Short mmCIF file of C-alpha atoms and ligand atoms in Angstrom, two decimals:
data_model
loop_
_atom_site.label_atom_id
_atom_site.label_comp_id
_atom_site.label_asym_id
_atom_site.label_seq_id
_atom_site.Cartn_x
_atom_site.Cartn_y
_atom_site.Cartn_z
CA UNK A 1 2.85 -31.58 11.64
CA UNK A 2 2.73 -32.37 15.37
CA UNK A 3 6.54 -32.16 15.51
CA UNK A 4 6.44 -28.92 13.56
CA UNK A 5 3.93 -27.37 16.00
CA UNK A 6 5.91 -28.68 18.98
CA UNK A 7 9.13 -27.17 17.61
CA UNK A 8 7.48 -23.75 17.48
CA UNK A 9 5.90 -24.21 20.93
CA UNK A 10 9.33 -25.11 22.34
CA UNK A 11 11.17 -22.31 20.47
CA UNK A 12 13.34 -24.64 18.40
CA UNK A 13 14.74 -23.66 15.00
CA UNK A 14 12.80 -25.44 12.22
CA UNK A 15 15.43 -25.62 9.47
CA UNK A 16 14.96 -25.82 5.71
CA UNK A 17 13.70 -29.38 5.40
CA UNK A 18 10.85 -28.99 7.89
CA UNK A 19 9.76 -25.61 6.51
CA UNK A 20 9.72 -26.78 2.88
CA UNK A 21 7.74 -29.88 3.90
CA UNK A 22 5.24 -27.70 5.79
CA UNK A 23 4.70 -25.31 2.86
CA UNK A 24 4.45 -28.17 0.36
CA UNK A 25 1.82 -29.98 2.43
CA UNK A 26 -0.02 -26.74 3.12
CA UNK A 27 -0.55 -25.94 -0.58
CA UNK A 28 -1.28 -29.61 -1.24
CA UNK A 29 -4.25 -29.31 1.15
CA UNK A 30 -2.81 -31.99 3.45
CA UNK A 31 -2.85 -29.97 6.67
CA UNK A 32 -6.10 -29.39 8.58
CA UNK A 33 -6.72 -25.72 9.36
CA UNK A 34 -6.66 -26.36 13.12
CA UNK A 35 -3.06 -27.58 12.94
CA UNK A 36 -1.93 -24.67 10.76
CA UNK A 37 -3.74 -22.29 13.14
CA UNK A 38 -2.02 -23.89 16.14
CA UNK A 39 1.37 -23.38 14.48
CA UNK A 40 0.50 -19.78 13.60
CA UNK A 41 -0.40 -18.96 17.19
CA UNK A 42 2.78 -20.63 18.42
CA UNK A 43 4.70 -18.57 15.83
CA UNK A 44 3.19 -15.36 17.19
CA UNK A 45 4.12 -16.28 20.76
CA UNK A 46 7.57 -17.65 19.83
CA UNK A 47 8.52 -15.82 16.64
CA UNK A 48 10.72 -17.50 14.03
CA UNK A 49 14.34 -16.35 13.92
CA UNK A 50 15.70 -14.55 10.85
CA UNK A 51 17.15 -17.70 9.36
CA UNK A 52 13.87 -19.61 9.46
CA UNK A 53 12.02 -16.50 8.26
CA UNK A 54 14.25 -16.31 5.17
CA UNK A 55 13.65 -20.01 4.46
CA UNK A 56 9.88 -19.64 4.94
CA UNK A 57 9.87 -16.61 2.62
CA UNK A 58 11.62 -18.53 -0.16
CA UNK A 59 9.41 -21.59 0.31
CA UNK A 60 6.28 -19.44 0.12
CA UNK A 61 7.60 -17.57 -2.94
CA UNK A 62 8.07 -20.89 -4.76
CA UNK A 63 4.72 -22.28 -3.64
CA UNK A 64 2.90 -20.92 -6.69
CA UNK A 65 3.48 -19.31 -10.06
CA UNK A 66 6.38 -16.88 -10.44
CA UNK A 67 6.50 -14.08 -12.99
CA UNK A 68 9.27 -14.25 -15.57
CA UNK A 69 10.10 -10.70 -16.65
CA UNK A 70 13.11 -11.68 -18.80
CA UNK A 71 11.36 -10.58 -22.03
CA UNK A 72 11.05 -7.06 -20.64
CA UNK A 73 13.84 -4.48 -20.38
CA UNK A 74 15.71 -4.03 -17.10
CA UNK A 75 15.59 -2.67 -14.47
CA UNK A 76 12.57 -4.53 -13.10
CA UNK A 77 11.35 -2.37 -10.27
CA UNK A 78 8.55 -2.82 -7.73
CA UNK A 79 7.24 -0.48 -5.09
CA UNK A 80 5.22 -1.68 -2.12
CA UNK A 81 3.51 0.01 0.79
CA UNK A 82 2.60 -1.82 3.97
CA UNK A 83 -0.73 -0.01 3.74
CA UNK A 84 -2.27 3.18 4.94
CA UNK A 85 -5.17 5.60 4.71
CA UNK A 86 -5.25 7.74 1.57
CA UNK A 87 -2.16 5.99 0.21
CA UNK A 88 -2.48 6.25 -3.56
CA UNK A 89 1.29 6.48 -4.14
CA UNK A 90 1.43 3.36 -6.32
CA UNK A 91 -1.01 4.83 -8.85
CA UNK A 92 1.18 7.90 -9.20
CA UNK A 93 4.55 6.16 -9.09
CA UNK A 94 3.99 3.22 -11.44
CA UNK A 95 3.66 5.45 -14.55
CA UNK A 96 6.10 8.11 -13.28
CA UNK A 97 8.86 5.53 -12.66
CA UNK A 98 8.09 3.79 -15.95
CA UNK A 99 8.47 7.17 -17.67
CA UNK A 100 11.99 7.31 -16.14
CA UNK A 101 12.95 3.95 -17.71
CA UNK A 102 11.89 1.32 -15.17
CA UNK A 103 9.82 -1.75 -16.02
CA UNK A 104 6.96 -1.75 -13.52
CA UNK A 105 4.93 -4.96 -13.58
CA UNK A 106 3.05 -5.15 -10.36
CA UNK A 107 0.65 -7.31 -8.42
CA UNK A 108 -1.36 -5.26 -5.94
CA UNK A 109 -3.85 -6.02 -3.22
CA UNK A 110 -7.42 -5.12 -2.41
CA UNK A 111 -8.15 -3.13 0.71
CA UNK A 112 -9.14 -4.88 3.92
CA UNK A 113 -9.90 -3.03 7.13
CA UNK A 114 -9.03 0.65 7.27
CA UNK A 115 -6.18 0.49 4.80
CA UNK A 116 -7.22 0.95 1.18
CA UNK A 117 -5.97 -1.17 -1.72
CA UNK A 118 -4.56 -0.01 -5.06
CA UNK A 119 -6.75 -2.47 -6.96
CA UNK A 120 -9.96 -1.07 -5.46
CA UNK A 121 -8.87 2.44 -6.38
CA UNK A 122 -8.03 1.50 -9.97
CA UNK A 123 -11.33 -0.43 -10.25
CA UNK A 124 -13.17 2.90 -10.02
CA UNK A 125 -11.88 3.74 -13.55
CA UNK A 126 -14.50 2.65 -16.12
CA UNK A 127 -13.30 -0.30 -18.20
CA UNK A 128 -10.09 -0.89 -16.21
CA UNK A 129 -9.20 -4.61 -16.29
CA UNK A 130 -7.24 -5.87 -13.31
CA UNK A 131 -7.74 -9.63 -13.41
CA UNK A 132 -4.86 -10.88 -15.55
CA UNK A 133 -3.09 -14.19 -15.32
CA UNK A 134 0.61 -13.76 -14.58
CA UNK A 135 1.72 -14.64 -18.14
CA UNK A 136 -0.84 -12.32 -19.72
CA UNK A 137 0.33 -9.54 -17.45
CA UNK A 138 3.89 -9.82 -18.74
CA UNK A 139 2.62 -9.87 -22.35
CA UNK A 140 0.46 -6.84 -21.66
CA UNK A 141 3.55 -4.90 -20.60
CA UNK A 142 5.48 -5.79 -23.77
CA UNK A 143 5.19 -2.29 -25.31
CA UNK A 144 4.49 -0.01 -22.37
CA UNK A 145 6.70 -1.73 -19.76
CA UNK A 146 4.11 -1.24 -17.07
CA UNK A 147 1.08 -3.18 -15.85
CA UNK A 148 -0.81 -3.65 -12.59
CA UNK A 149 -3.09 -6.54 -11.68
CA UNK A 150 -4.82 -7.90 -8.62
CA UNK A 151 -2.77 -10.45 -6.71
CA UNK A 152 -3.61 -13.77 -8.27
CA UNK A 153 -4.33 -16.83 -6.10
CA UNK A 154 -1.62 -18.68 -7.95
CA UNK A 155 1.12 -16.23 -6.83
CA UNK A 156 2.70 -17.34 -3.52
CA UNK A 157 -0.19 -19.79 -3.03
CA UNK A 158 0.90 -20.60 0.54
CA UNK A 159 0.46 -16.96 1.53
CA UNK A 160 -3.20 -16.97 0.51
CA UNK A 161 -3.89 -19.92 2.80
CA UNK A 162 -1.82 -18.58 5.68
CA UNK A 163 -3.12 -15.01 5.38
CA UNK A 164 -6.78 -16.06 5.51
CA UNK A 165 -6.12 -18.17 8.58
CA UNK A 166 -4.09 -15.39 10.21
CA UNK A 167 -6.93 -12.98 9.60
CA UNK A 168 -9.37 -15.37 11.29
CA UNK A 169 -7.18 -16.36 14.26
CA UNK A 170 -5.69 -13.09 15.53
CA UNK A 171 -2.25 -13.95 14.19
CA UNK A 172 -1.62 -11.16 11.68
CA UNK A 173 0.61 -8.97 13.87
CA UNK A 174 3.87 -10.84 13.98
CA UNK A 175 6.99 -9.57 12.22
CA UNK A 176 8.34 -12.85 10.75
CA UNK A 177 4.86 -13.73 9.42
CA UNK A 178 4.35 -10.26 7.93
CA UNK A 179 7.84 -10.31 6.39
CA UNK A 180 7.41 -13.72 4.77
CA UNK A 181 3.94 -12.77 3.52
CA UNK A 182 5.02 -9.50 1.90
CA UNK A 183 8.36 -10.65 0.51
CA UNK A 184 7.17 -14.00 -0.85
CA UNK A 185 4.80 -12.08 -3.14
CA UNK A 186 7.51 -9.60 -4.14
CA UNK A 187 9.95 -12.40 -5.02
CA UNK A 188 7.28 -14.29 -6.98
CA UNK A 189 6.43 -11.03 -8.81
CA UNK A 190 9.80 -11.17 -10.54
CA UNK A 191 11.17 -7.67 -9.79
CA UNK A 192 14.81 -7.46 -8.70
CA UNK A 193 14.65 -3.96 -7.19
CA UNK A 194 12.07 -3.38 -4.48
CA UNK A 195 11.30 -0.06 -2.81
CA UNK A 196 9.27 -0.53 0.36
CA UNK A 197 7.25 2.09 2.17
CA UNK A 198 6.74 0.98 5.78
CA UNK A 199 3.94 3.08 7.23
CA UNK A 200 3.77 4.08 10.89
CA UNK A 201 0.92 5.72 12.78
CA UNK A 202 -2.74 5.29 13.65
CA UNK A 203 -3.66 4.50 10.04
CA UNK A 204 -1.04 1.75 9.65
CA UNK A 205 -0.27 -1.78 10.80
CA UNK A 206 2.58 -0.51 12.92
CA UNK A 207 1.46 2.25 15.22
CA UNK A 208 4.81 3.04 16.82
CA UNK A 209 8.15 3.98 15.34
CA UNK A 210 10.18 1.35 17.20
CA UNK A 211 8.07 -1.47 15.74
CA UNK A 212 7.98 0.09 12.27
CA UNK A 213 11.79 0.40 12.22
CA UNK A 214 12.09 -3.19 13.38
CA UNK A 215 9.75 -4.36 10.61
CA UNK A 216 11.67 -2.32 8.02
CA UNK A 217 14.97 -3.82 9.18
CA UNK A 218 13.63 -7.37 8.99
CA UNK A 219 12.18 -6.74 5.52
CA UNK A 220 15.45 -5.36 4.18
CA UNK A 221 17.66 -8.10 5.68
CA UNK A 222 15.33 -10.93 4.63
CA UNK A 223 14.90 -9.44 1.16
CA UNK A 224 18.67 -9.19 0.68
CA UNK A 225 19.13 -12.81 1.78
CA UNK A 226 16.66 -13.71 -0.98
CA UNK A 227 18.73 -11.84 -3.56
CA UNK A 228 16.56 -8.72 -3.87
CA UNK A 229 18.04 -5.25 -4.18
CA UNK A 230 15.76 -3.76 -1.57
CA UNK A 231 15.37 -0.54 0.40
CA UNK A 232 12.73 0.58 2.91
CA UNK A 233 11.55 4.03 3.92
CA UNK A 234 9.65 4.40 7.20
CA UNK A 235 7.02 7.08 6.61
CA UNK A 236 4.28 8.85 8.52
CA UNK A 237 0.73 7.53 8.64
CA UNK A 238 -0.55 9.43 11.67
CA UNK A 239 -2.55 11.68 9.31
CA UNK A 240 -4.16 10.44 6.07
CA UNK A 241 -1.78 10.78 3.14
CA UNK A 242 -2.75 13.75 0.99
CA UNK A 243 -6.15 15.34 0.67
CA UNK A 244 -8.41 12.47 -0.31
CA UNK A 245 -9.51 9.16 1.21
CA UNK A 246 -11.89 7.08 -0.92
CA UNK A 247 -11.34 5.13 -4.09
CA UNK A 248 -12.33 7.41 -7.00
CA UNK A 249 -11.27 10.55 -5.10
CA UNK A 250 -7.79 9.09 -4.62
CA UNK A 251 -7.44 8.31 -8.33
CA UNK A 252 -8.06 12.00 -9.09
CA UNK A 253 -5.39 13.01 -6.59
CA UNK A 254 -2.84 10.56 -8.04
CA UNK A 255 -3.50 12.00 -11.51
CA UNK A 256 -3.21 15.54 -10.13
CA UNK A 257 0.34 14.60 -9.14
CA UNK A 258 1.01 13.16 -12.60
CA UNK A 259 -0.38 16.35 -14.18
CA UNK A 260 2.06 18.49 -12.19
CA UNK A 261 -0.60 20.09 -9.97
CA UNK A 262 0.33 20.92 -6.35
CA UNK A 263 -0.41 17.90 -4.15
CA UNK A 264 1.20 18.83 -0.80
CA UNK A 265 2.55 16.08 1.40
CA UNK A 266 1.31 13.36 -0.92
CA UNK A 267 3.31 14.82 -3.82
CA UNK A 268 6.35 15.22 -1.55
CA UNK A 269 6.18 11.55 -0.57
CA UNK A 270 5.89 10.45 -4.21
CA UNK A 271 9.02 12.45 -5.07
CA UNK A 272 10.87 11.14 -2.02
CA UNK A 273 10.03 7.46 -2.59
CA UNK A 274 10.38 7.75 -6.35
CA UNK A 275 13.83 9.35 -6.01
CA UNK A 276 14.94 6.52 -3.73
CA UNK A 277 13.50 3.93 -6.11
CA UNK A 278 15.31 5.37 -9.16
CA UNK A 279 18.57 5.43 -7.22
CA UNK A 280 18.01 1.85 -6.03
CA UNK A 281 17.33 0.62 -9.57
CA UNK A 282 20.40 2.36 -10.99
CA UNK A 283 18.38 4.90 -12.98
CA UNK A 284 19.83 7.76 -10.96
CA UNK A 285 23.21 8.22 -9.29
CA UNK A 286 21.74 9.40 -5.97
CA UNK A 287 18.29 9.80 -4.37
CA UNK A 288 18.60 13.53 -5.06
CA UNK A 289 19.26 12.90 -8.76
CA UNK A 290 16.31 10.46 -8.67
CA UNK A 291 14.05 13.18 -7.29
CA UNK A 292 15.18 15.56 -10.06
CA UNK A 293 14.52 12.94 -12.74
CA UNK A 294 11.08 12.27 -11.36
CA UNK A 295 10.16 15.96 -11.17
CA UNK A 296 11.31 16.32 -14.78
CA UNK A 297 9.20 13.33 -15.90
CA UNK A 298 6.16 14.99 -14.33
CA UNK A 299 6.78 18.57 -15.51
CA UNK A 300 7.55 17.48 -19.09
CA UNK A 301 4.23 15.59 -19.31
CA UNK A 302 6.01 12.23 -19.85
CA UNK A 303 4.62 10.70 -16.66
CA UNK A 304 1.04 11.63 -17.57
CA UNK A 305 1.48 10.31 -21.12
CA UNK A 306 2.79 7.04 -19.70
CA UNK A 307 -0.26 6.87 -17.41
CA UNK A 308 -2.48 7.31 -20.48
CA UNK A 309 -0.72 4.40 -22.26
CA UNK A 310 -1.09 2.29 -19.14
CA UNK A 311 -4.82 2.87 -18.83
CA UNK A 312 -5.32 2.30 -22.58
CA UNK A 313 -3.63 -1.11 -22.49
CA UNK A 314 -5.72 -2.20 -19.51
CA UNK A 315 -8.97 -0.89 -21.02
CA UNK A 316 -9.37 1.98 -18.51
CA UNK A 317 -10.78 5.31 -19.65
CA UNK A 318 -8.11 8.01 -19.40
CA UNK A 319 -10.71 10.64 -20.42
CA UNK A 320 -12.98 9.66 -17.53
CA UNK A 321 -10.11 10.34 -15.11
CA UNK A 322 -9.00 13.60 -16.70
CA UNK A 323 -12.58 14.89 -17.09
CA UNK A 324 -13.48 13.86 -13.53
CA UNK A 325 -16.16 11.42 -14.68
CA UNK A 326 -15.49 8.59 -12.24
CA UNK A 327 -18.44 7.45 -10.08
CA UNK A 328 -19.64 10.38 -7.95
CA UNK A 329 -21.55 10.12 -4.67
CA UNK A 330 -25.12 11.52 -4.69
CA UNK A 331 -24.66 13.42 -1.42
CA UNK A 332 -21.80 15.82 -0.69
CA UNK A 333 -21.67 17.95 2.42
CA UNK A 334 -19.06 20.49 3.29
CA UNK A 335 -17.66 21.28 6.73
CA UNK A 336 -16.81 24.95 7.19
CA UNK A 337 -14.85 26.08 10.18
CA UNK A 338 -16.48 27.97 13.09
CA UNK A 339 -14.74 28.99 16.30
CA UNK A 340 -12.17 31.65 15.40
CA UNK A 341 -8.51 31.45 14.40
CA UNK A 342 -7.14 27.87 14.74
CA UNK A 343 -4.50 25.55 13.28
CA UNK A 344 -5.00 21.95 12.21
CA UNK A 345 -2.98 19.99 14.76
CA UNK A 346 -3.86 16.43 13.83
CA UNK A 347 -6.10 14.35 11.57
CA UNK A 348 -6.45 10.85 12.97
CA UNK A 349 -5.73 8.55 10.02
CA UNK A 350 -7.15 5.47 11.76
CA UNK A 351 -10.46 7.17 12.48
CA UNK A 352 -10.72 8.68 8.97
CA UNK A 353 -10.00 5.23 7.49
CA UNK A 354 -12.72 3.70 9.68
CA UNK A 355 -15.32 6.30 8.76
CA UNK A 356 -14.63 5.85 5.05
CA UNK A 357 -15.14 2.09 5.52
CA UNK A 358 -18.46 2.91 7.26
CA UNK A 359 -19.45 5.09 4.28
CA UNK A 360 -19.00 2.00 2.08
CA UNK A 361 -15.54 2.81 0.72
CA UNK A 362 -13.84 -0.23 2.28
CA UNK A 363 -14.55 -3.78 3.35
CA UNK A 364 -15.28 -5.13 6.80
CA UNK A 365 -15.28 -8.69 5.43
CA UNK A 366 -13.54 -9.78 2.29
CA UNK A 367 -16.86 -10.55 0.51
CA UNK A 368 -18.14 -6.96 0.99
CA UNK A 369 -18.79 -4.84 -2.11
CA UNK A 370 -17.23 -1.42 -2.00
CA UNK A 371 -18.62 1.85 -3.31
CA UNK A 372 -15.96 3.68 -5.35
CA UNK A 373 -17.66 7.07 -5.09
CA UNK A 374 -17.69 7.70 -1.33
CA UNK A 375 -14.99 9.21 0.84
CA UNK A 376 -13.57 12.37 2.32
CA UNK A 377 -11.86 15.26 0.62
CA UNK A 378 -9.80 17.60 2.80
CA UNK A 379 -9.13 21.23 1.97
CA UNK A 380 -6.55 21.40 4.78
CA UNK A 381 -3.64 19.35 6.05
CA UNK A 382 -1.74 19.23 9.34
CA UNK A 383 -0.52 22.76 10.11
CA UNK A 384 -3.09 24.62 7.96
CA UNK A 385 -4.42 27.84 9.52
CA UNK A 386 -8.22 28.21 9.74
CA UNK A 387 -10.47 31.24 10.04
CA UNK A 388 -14.24 31.26 10.38
CA UNK A 389 -15.93 30.12 7.19
CA UNK A 390 -12.87 28.33 5.73
CA UNK A 391 -13.70 24.95 4.18
CA UNK A 392 -12.14 22.05 6.12
CA UNK A 393 -13.43 18.95 4.35
CA UNK A 394 -16.18 17.55 2.15
CA UNK A 395 -17.87 14.20 2.82
CA UNK A 396 -19.04 12.17 -0.21
CA UNK A 397 -21.79 9.74 0.80
CA UNK A 398 -24.65 7.59 -0.44
CA UNK A 399 -27.29 9.20 1.81
CA UNK A 400 -27.85 12.25 4.00
CA UNK A 401 -27.82 10.06 7.14
CA UNK A 402 -24.51 8.41 6.30
CA UNK A 403 -23.03 11.80 5.42
CA UNK A 404 -24.15 13.33 8.73
CA UNK A 405 -22.78 10.41 10.74
CA UNK A 406 -19.44 10.57 8.90
CA UNK A 407 -19.19 14.32 9.37
CA UNK A 408 -19.67 13.97 13.12
CA UNK A 409 -16.89 11.35 13.29
CA UNK A 410 -14.68 13.48 11.06
CA UNK A 411 -15.07 16.52 13.27
CA UNK A 412 -13.97 14.42 16.26
CA UNK A 413 -10.98 13.08 14.29
CA UNK A 414 -9.53 16.51 13.49
CA UNK A 415 -7.63 18.19 16.34
CA UNK A 416 -7.42 21.99 16.32
CA UNK A 417 -4.91 24.15 18.21
CA UNK A 418 -4.82 27.85 19.03
CA UNK A 419 -1.16 28.24 18.02
CA UNK A 420 0.88 27.08 14.98
CA UNK A 421 1.76 23.39 15.36
CA UNK A 422 4.78 21.17 14.73
CA UNK A 423 4.26 19.11 11.60
CA UNK A 424 5.18 15.41 11.84
CA UNK A 425 8.17 14.36 9.73
CA UNK A 426 7.14 12.72 6.45
CA UNK A 427 10.04 10.25 6.27
CA UNK A 428 11.53 8.95 9.53
CA UNK A 429 14.19 6.70 8.12
CA UNK A 430 15.53 5.06 4.99
CA UNK A 431 17.18 1.65 5.43
N1 URA B 501 0.66 -7.27 3.89
C1 URA B 501 0.81 -8.56 3.49
O1 URA B 501 0.80 -8.85 2.30
N2 URA B 501 0.95 -9.50 4.43
C2 URA B 501 0.97 -9.23 5.73
O2 URA B 501 1.11 -10.12 6.53
C3 URA B 501 0.81 -7.89 6.14
C4 URA B 501 0.67 -6.94 5.18
#
C-alpha cells in the first residue's frame, strides 16, 4: 500500500496488477482507512489517467455482486443522472421506456446533500418495497421487465468503502474517482445501454459547463472501454427541474408526465433524454423517432399502465399516487407576488435544494431520517411573467416556523427582472 500511495503522490501510472490488488485488499478489509484516505487525497491532487481509471472502474465493478439480466428480454437499458434538485426523471422514464420495449432493471441511490435520490422519492409511496437482493430484483422483473431498488452494499462493494471515505475526507470532487464510482455501479447493474444525464449548475456536482463537459467525455470514453453502449447529455441544473422539489411532491409530478399532463421543462427533458435512450438502445432509428415513440407511449396511456404494473409488483399503492394520497405536510403557505409586472429571471437550484433539506426533505448526514411530505411547489418557471397577486410558490412544511424560514430563503433564491428574460438552454450537449 505504501508503494501504491507513493505512485499516486509521484504521478506514476499504477497499471492493472497494482489496481486489482488494491481493490481486492480494500474489500477484504486489509487496508486501514488512513492509508486509503492518503491515496484518495493523492488521487485528487494527481488524478489517475484514463487508462488507470478504466482499470479501476472494472476492478470496482467486479468487487461485488453483478446482476445477470440474461433471463430478461433485450435491450437492457439504464438511465442515470449525476444528481440534481427536483430531478425525478428516473421515476417518469423507467416505466415510459419499458412501455417502449426496454428492460429497465435499475439500482438507484438515496439523496445526500442538496441532490435528491430516486429511492427516497419512491419511498414516499405507501407499501413500496425498495430493498431487494440483486437476484430477487431480476426475478421481480420477469413479467413486467422493470424494477428499481436501492443500491445494495454488495453491488460494487469497493465503491461503498471508497465513497464513504471520500465523503469524510473532502475527496469527492475528482473526475476519475467520480467516473469509476458511477460506472462501476452501472457495469455491475448488468445493463448494456446506458443513458447518462450529466447535470450542470448551482444544484449539481459540476457547477460550470467546462467541467461538466469534461466529466461527460470521461464517462463516455471510460464506459465504452468497458464495453457499454453509452451516451451522455449535459443538461441544465441552474434552476430546479420542473415545478416540485420534495419527495412526495416529485412523485406526483413524475406521474403527471406519465398521465400526459403538461409538465413544462421537466416533461421536455424526459422526452429529450428518453428519445436519446431509445435511439441508443436500438428501439428507435433516431433521437427524433425516439421522442415520437415516447410521446406516443404517454399519450396512449401505455406508459401510465406500465407504471401501475411496476408499483403493483413492488407493493406500492398506485391509487395513493393517482388520488394524491401520499404523505402531506401539515402546514402549507403560499407566496403571492407583490411589486408590479415582473419576469422570473432565475431560481437558484442550489439554494432551493438546501432549503428543502432544512425543511426535512433531505439528509445532512447519512443516518438522518427524511420527511417525504415537505418541499416546495412552484407555480412559475424561469421566464414566467408575474403580476400582482399571482401565485409564485407554495411551501410544504412541518411547522409554521419552518415554513416561514423556508419562504424567506425561497424569496431570496428567486430573481425577478423588469423585462422578459433569456431562458437557459435545457440540453447543452449530447456526447
Ligand atoms: N455519484 C456516484 O455514484 N459517485 C460519485 O462519485 C459521484 C456521484
